[in-house]
CSV table of C-alpha atoms in Angstrom, one decimal:
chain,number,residue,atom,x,y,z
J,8,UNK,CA,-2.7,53.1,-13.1
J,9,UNK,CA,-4.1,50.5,-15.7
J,10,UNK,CA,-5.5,50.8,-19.3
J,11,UNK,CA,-7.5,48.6,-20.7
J,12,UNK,CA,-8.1,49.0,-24.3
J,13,UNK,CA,-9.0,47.9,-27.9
J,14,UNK,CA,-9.4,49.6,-31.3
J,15,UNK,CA,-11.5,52.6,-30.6
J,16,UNK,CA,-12.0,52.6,-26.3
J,17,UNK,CA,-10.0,52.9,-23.7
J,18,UNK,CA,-10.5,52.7,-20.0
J,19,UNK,CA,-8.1,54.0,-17.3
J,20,UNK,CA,-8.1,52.5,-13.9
J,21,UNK,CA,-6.9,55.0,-11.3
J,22,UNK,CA,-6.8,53.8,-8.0
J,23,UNK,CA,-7.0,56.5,-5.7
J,24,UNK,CA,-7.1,57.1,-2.1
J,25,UNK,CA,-10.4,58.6,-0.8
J,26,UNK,CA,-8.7,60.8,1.8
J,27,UNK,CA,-5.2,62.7,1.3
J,28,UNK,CA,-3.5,65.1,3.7
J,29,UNK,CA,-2.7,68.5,1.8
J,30,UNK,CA,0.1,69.1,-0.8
J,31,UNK,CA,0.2,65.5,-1.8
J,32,UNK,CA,1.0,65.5,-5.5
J,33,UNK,CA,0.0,62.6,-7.0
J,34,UNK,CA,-0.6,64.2,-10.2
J,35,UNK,CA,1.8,62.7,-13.1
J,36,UNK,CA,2.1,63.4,-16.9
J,37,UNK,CA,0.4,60.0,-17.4
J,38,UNK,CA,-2.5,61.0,-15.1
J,39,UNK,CA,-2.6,64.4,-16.5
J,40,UNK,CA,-3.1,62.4,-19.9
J,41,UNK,CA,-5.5,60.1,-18.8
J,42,UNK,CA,-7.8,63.6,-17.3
J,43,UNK,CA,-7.5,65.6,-20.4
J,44,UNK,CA,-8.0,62.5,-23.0
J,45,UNK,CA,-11.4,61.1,-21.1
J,46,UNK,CA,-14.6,62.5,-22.3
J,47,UNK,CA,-16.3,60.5,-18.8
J,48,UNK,CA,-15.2,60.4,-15.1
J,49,UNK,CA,-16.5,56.7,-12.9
J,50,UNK,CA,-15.8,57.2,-9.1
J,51,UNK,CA,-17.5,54.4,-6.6
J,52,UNK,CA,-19.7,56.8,-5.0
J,53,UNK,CA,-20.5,60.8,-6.1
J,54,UNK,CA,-18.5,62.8,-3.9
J,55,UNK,CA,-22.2,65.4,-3.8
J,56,UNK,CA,-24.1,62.5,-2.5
J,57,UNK,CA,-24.5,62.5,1.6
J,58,UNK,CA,-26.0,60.2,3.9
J,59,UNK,CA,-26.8,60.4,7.6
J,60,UNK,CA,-24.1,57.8,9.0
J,61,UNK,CA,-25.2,58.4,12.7
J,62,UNK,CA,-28.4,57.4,11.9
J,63,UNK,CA,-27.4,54.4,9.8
J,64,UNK,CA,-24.7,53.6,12.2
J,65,UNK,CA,-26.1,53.7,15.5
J,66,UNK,CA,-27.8,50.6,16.9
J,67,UNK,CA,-30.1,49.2,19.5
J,68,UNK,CA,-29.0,47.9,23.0
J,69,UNK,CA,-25.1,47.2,22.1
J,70,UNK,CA,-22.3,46.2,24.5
J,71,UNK,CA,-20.2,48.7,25.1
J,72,UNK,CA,-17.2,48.4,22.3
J,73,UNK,CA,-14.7,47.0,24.6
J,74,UNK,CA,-16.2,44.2,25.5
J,75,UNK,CA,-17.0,43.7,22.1
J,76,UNK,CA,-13.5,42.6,21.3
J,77,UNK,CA,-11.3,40.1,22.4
J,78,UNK,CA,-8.8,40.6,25.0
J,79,UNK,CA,-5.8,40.9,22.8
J,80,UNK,CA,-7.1,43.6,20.5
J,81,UNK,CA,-8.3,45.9,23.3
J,82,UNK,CA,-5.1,47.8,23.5
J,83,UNK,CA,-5.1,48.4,19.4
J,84,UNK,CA,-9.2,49.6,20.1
J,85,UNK,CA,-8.0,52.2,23.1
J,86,UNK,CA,-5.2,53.5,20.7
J,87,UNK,CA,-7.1,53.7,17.6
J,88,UNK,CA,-10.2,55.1,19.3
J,89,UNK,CA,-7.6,58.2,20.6
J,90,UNK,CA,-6.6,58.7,17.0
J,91,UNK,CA,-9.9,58.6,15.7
J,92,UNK,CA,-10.9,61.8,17.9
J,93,UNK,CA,-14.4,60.7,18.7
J,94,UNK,CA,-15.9,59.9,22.0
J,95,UNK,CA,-15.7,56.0,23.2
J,96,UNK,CA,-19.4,57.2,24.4
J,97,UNK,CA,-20.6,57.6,20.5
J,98,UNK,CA,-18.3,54.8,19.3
J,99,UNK,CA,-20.7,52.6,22.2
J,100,UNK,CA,-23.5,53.1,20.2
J,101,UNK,CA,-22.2,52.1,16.6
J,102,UNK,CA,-22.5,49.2,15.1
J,103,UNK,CA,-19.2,47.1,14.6
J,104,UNK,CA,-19.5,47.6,10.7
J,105,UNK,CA,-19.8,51.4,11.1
J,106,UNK,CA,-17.1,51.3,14.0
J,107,UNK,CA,-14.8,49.1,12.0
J,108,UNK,CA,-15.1,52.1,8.9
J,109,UNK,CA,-14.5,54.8,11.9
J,110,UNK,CA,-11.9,53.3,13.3
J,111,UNK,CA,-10.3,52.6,10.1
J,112,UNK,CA,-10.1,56.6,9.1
J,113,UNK,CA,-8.6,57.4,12.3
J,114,UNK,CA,-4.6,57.1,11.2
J,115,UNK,CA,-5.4,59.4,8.1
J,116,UNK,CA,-7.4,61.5,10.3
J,117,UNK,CA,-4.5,62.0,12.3
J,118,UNK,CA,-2.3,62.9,9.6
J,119,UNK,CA,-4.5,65.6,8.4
J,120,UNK,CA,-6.3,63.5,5.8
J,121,UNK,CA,-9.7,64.7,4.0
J,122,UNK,CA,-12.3,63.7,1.5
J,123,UNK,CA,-11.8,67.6,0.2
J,124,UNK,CA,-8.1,66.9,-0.3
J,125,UNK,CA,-8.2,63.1,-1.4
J,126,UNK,CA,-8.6,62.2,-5.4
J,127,UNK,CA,-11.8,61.6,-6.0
J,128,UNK,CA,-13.1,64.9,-4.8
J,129,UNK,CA,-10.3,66.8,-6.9
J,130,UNK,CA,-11.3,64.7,-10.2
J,131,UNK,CA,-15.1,65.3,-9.9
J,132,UNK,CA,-14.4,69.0,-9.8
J,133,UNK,CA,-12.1,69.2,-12.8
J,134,UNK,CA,-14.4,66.9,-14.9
J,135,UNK,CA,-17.4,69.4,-14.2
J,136,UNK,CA,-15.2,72.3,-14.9
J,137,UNK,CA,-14.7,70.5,-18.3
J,138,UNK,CA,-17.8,70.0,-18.8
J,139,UNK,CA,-17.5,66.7,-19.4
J,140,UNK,CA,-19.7,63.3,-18.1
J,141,UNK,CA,-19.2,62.9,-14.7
J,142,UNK,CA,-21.1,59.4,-12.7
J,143,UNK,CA,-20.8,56.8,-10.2
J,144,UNK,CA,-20.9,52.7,-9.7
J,145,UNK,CA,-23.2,53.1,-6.3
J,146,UNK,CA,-25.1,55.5,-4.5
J,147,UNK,CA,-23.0,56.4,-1.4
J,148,UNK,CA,-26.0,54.7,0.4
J,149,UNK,CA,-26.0,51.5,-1.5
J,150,UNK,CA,-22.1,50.9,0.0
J,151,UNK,CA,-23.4,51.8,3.4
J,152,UNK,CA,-26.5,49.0,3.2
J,153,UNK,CA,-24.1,46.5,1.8
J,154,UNK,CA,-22.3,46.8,4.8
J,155,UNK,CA,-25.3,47.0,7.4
J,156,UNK,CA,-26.7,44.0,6.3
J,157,UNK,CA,-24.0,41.9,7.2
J,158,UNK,CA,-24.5,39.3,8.8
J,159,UNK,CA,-23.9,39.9,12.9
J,160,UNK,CA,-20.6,37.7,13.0
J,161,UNK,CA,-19.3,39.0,9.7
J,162,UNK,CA,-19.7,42.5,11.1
J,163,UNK,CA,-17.8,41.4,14.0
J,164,UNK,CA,-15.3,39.8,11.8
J,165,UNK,CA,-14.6,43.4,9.8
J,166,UNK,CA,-14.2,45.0,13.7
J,167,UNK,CA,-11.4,42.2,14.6
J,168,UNK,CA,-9.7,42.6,11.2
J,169,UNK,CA,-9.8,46.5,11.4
J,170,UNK,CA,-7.8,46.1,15.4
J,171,UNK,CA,-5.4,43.6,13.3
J,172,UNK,CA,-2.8,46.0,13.8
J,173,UNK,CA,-1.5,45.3,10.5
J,174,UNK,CA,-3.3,48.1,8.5
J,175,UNK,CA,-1.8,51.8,8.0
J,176,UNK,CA,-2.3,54.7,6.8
J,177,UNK,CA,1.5,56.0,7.1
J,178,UNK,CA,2.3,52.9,4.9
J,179,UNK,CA,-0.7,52.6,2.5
J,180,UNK,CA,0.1,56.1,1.7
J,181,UNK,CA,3.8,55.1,1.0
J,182,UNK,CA,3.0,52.3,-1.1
J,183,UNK,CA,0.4,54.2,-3.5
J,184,UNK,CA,2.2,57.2,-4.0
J,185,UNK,CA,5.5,54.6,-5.0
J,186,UNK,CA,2.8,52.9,-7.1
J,187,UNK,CA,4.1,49.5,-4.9
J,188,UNK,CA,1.2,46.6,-5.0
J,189,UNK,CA,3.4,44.5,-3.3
J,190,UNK,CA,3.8,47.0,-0.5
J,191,UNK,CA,0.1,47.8,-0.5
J,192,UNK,CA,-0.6,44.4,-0.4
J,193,UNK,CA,1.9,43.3,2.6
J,194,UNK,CA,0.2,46.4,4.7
J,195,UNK,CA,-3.6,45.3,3.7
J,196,UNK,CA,-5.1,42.7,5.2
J,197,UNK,CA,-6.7,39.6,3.3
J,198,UNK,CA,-9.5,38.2,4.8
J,199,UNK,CA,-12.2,36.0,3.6
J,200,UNK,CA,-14.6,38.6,3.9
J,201,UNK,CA,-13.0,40.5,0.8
J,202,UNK,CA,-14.5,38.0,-1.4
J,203,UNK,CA,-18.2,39.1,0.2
J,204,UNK,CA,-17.0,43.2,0.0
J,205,UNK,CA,-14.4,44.0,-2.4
J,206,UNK,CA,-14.7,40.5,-4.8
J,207,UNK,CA,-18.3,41.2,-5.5
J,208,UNK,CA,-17.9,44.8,-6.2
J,209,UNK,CA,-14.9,44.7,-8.3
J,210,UNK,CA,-17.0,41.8,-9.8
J,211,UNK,CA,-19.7,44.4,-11.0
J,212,UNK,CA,-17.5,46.9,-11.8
J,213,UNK,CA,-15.5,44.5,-14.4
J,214,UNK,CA,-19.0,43.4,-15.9
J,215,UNK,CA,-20.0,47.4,-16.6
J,216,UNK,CA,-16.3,48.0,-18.1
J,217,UNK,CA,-16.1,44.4,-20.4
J,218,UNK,CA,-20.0,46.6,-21.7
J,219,UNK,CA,-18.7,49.8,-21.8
J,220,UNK,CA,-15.8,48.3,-24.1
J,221,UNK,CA,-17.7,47.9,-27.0
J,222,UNK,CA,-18.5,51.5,-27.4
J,223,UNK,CA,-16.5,53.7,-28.6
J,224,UNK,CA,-14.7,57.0,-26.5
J,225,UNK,CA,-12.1,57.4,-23.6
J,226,UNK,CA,-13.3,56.8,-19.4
J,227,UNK,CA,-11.4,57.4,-16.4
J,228,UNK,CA,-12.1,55.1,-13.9
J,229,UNK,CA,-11.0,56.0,-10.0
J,230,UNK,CA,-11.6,53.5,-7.3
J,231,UNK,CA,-10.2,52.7,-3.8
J,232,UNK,CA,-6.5,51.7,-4.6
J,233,UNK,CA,-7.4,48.3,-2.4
J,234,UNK,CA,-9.5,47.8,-5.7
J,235,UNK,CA,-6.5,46.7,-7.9
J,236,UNK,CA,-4.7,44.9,-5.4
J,237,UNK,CA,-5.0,40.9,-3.8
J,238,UNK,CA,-6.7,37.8,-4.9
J,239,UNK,CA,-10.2,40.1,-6.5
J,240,UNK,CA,-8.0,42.7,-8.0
J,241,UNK,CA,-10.0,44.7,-10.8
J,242,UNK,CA,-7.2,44.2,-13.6
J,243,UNK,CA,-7.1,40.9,-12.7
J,244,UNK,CA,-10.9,40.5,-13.6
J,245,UNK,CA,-10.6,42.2,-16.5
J,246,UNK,CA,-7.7,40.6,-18.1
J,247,UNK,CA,-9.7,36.8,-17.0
J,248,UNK,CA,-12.5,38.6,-19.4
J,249,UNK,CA,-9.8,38.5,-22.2
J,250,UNK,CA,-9.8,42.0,-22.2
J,251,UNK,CA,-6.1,44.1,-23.1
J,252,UNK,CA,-5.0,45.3,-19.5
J,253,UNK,CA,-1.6,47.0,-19.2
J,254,UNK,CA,-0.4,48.2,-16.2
J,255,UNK,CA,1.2,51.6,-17.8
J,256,UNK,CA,2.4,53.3,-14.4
């Protein structure tokens, strides 16, 4: 968790993971702080909001998914289609951005991870409890577009990245809840296509915070921990702005 502050605001980053098995506690005093002190909640997406992914992620007169993939990676694509529980027969018809994002729940799917368990979902219901201000950077819908209107070969790009081998949930899970960047960023995988997905949203999200700054009150910011990690981390933004960022825990 970050702060960024100045005389009368302050802004906690919280980077969170979007799905968590049960009885992970990953509440802290410092986190409890940050809750009870913010008068306003900012997730990426509401947690409320809900699309129809099949529809958006189903396309027209696709190869089957194995043959969308090179040799090599075919092995990683059988394993991680097991874990992910869903037919190769529906995978067929996805698109590779939406069967890159599939593919890529499937270890925390495995381990018994859910939206209704993960920290976003927990913080929106304790902030309407509170009555307090609750909103979101994007429409749930708006992340989905970005992503389907990629470019062909970038889409194919996130599919080949996702089969790297290299990403898990076992040990993304290890590094957040031991607050480890360098972990997380050892287990992620850097691609130039962060610069196209996570770069130009952490680039918007560090414009609205440098504008929020000059009013007044206390915000509690929770985005996808691979947010504030790598070459577009958030803090990183923010503290180019000249703004006061302090990496408290």
């Amino acid at each position: 968790m970050w702060r960024v502050s100045d005389g009368d605001t302050t802004i906690y980053l919280l980077g969170s993971i979007h799905l968590l098995p049960p009885n992970i506690n990953w509440r802290t005093p410092l986190i409890d702080r940050a809750i009870a002190t913010s008068d306003t909640l900012v997730l990426e997406s509401s947690p409320e909001e809900s699309v129809d992914f099949q529809a958006m992620a189903q396309g027209a007169n696709l190869k089957p998914v194995g043959e969308r993939v090179s040799p090599g990676k075919r092995p990683i694509l059988d394993a991680m289609i097991e874990r992910s529980g869903i037919a190769r027969e529906t995978l067929d018809d996805y698109k590779d951005w939406a069967l890159a994002t599939t593919l890529a729940t499937g270890d925390a799917i495995a381990a018994g991870a859910t939206m209704r368990e993960g920290v976003e979902e927990k913080l929106w219901s304790e902030f309407e409890e509170a009555g307090k201000t609750r909103t979101a950077f994007y429409h749930t819908k708006e992340q989905l577009d970005q992503l389907d209107s990629l470019p062909e070969s970038d889409q194919r790009k996130m599919l080949e990245n996702t089969l790297s081998g290299k990403e898990n949930y076992g040990e993304t899970l290890k590094a957040w809840t031991s607050g480890n960047i360098t972990l997380l960023e050892k287990t992620a995988e850097c691609t130039p296509l962060e610069g196209k997905l996570v770069g130009q949203r952490n680039n918007r999200w560090a414009q609205w915070i440098a504008a929020r700054m000059k009013q007044p009150g206390t915000v509690l910011v929770a985005v996808g921990l691979g947010h504030m990690a790598g070459p577009y981390a958030l803090p990183t933004m923010l503290a180019a702005r000249r703004l006061k960022v302090e990496r408290i825990e």
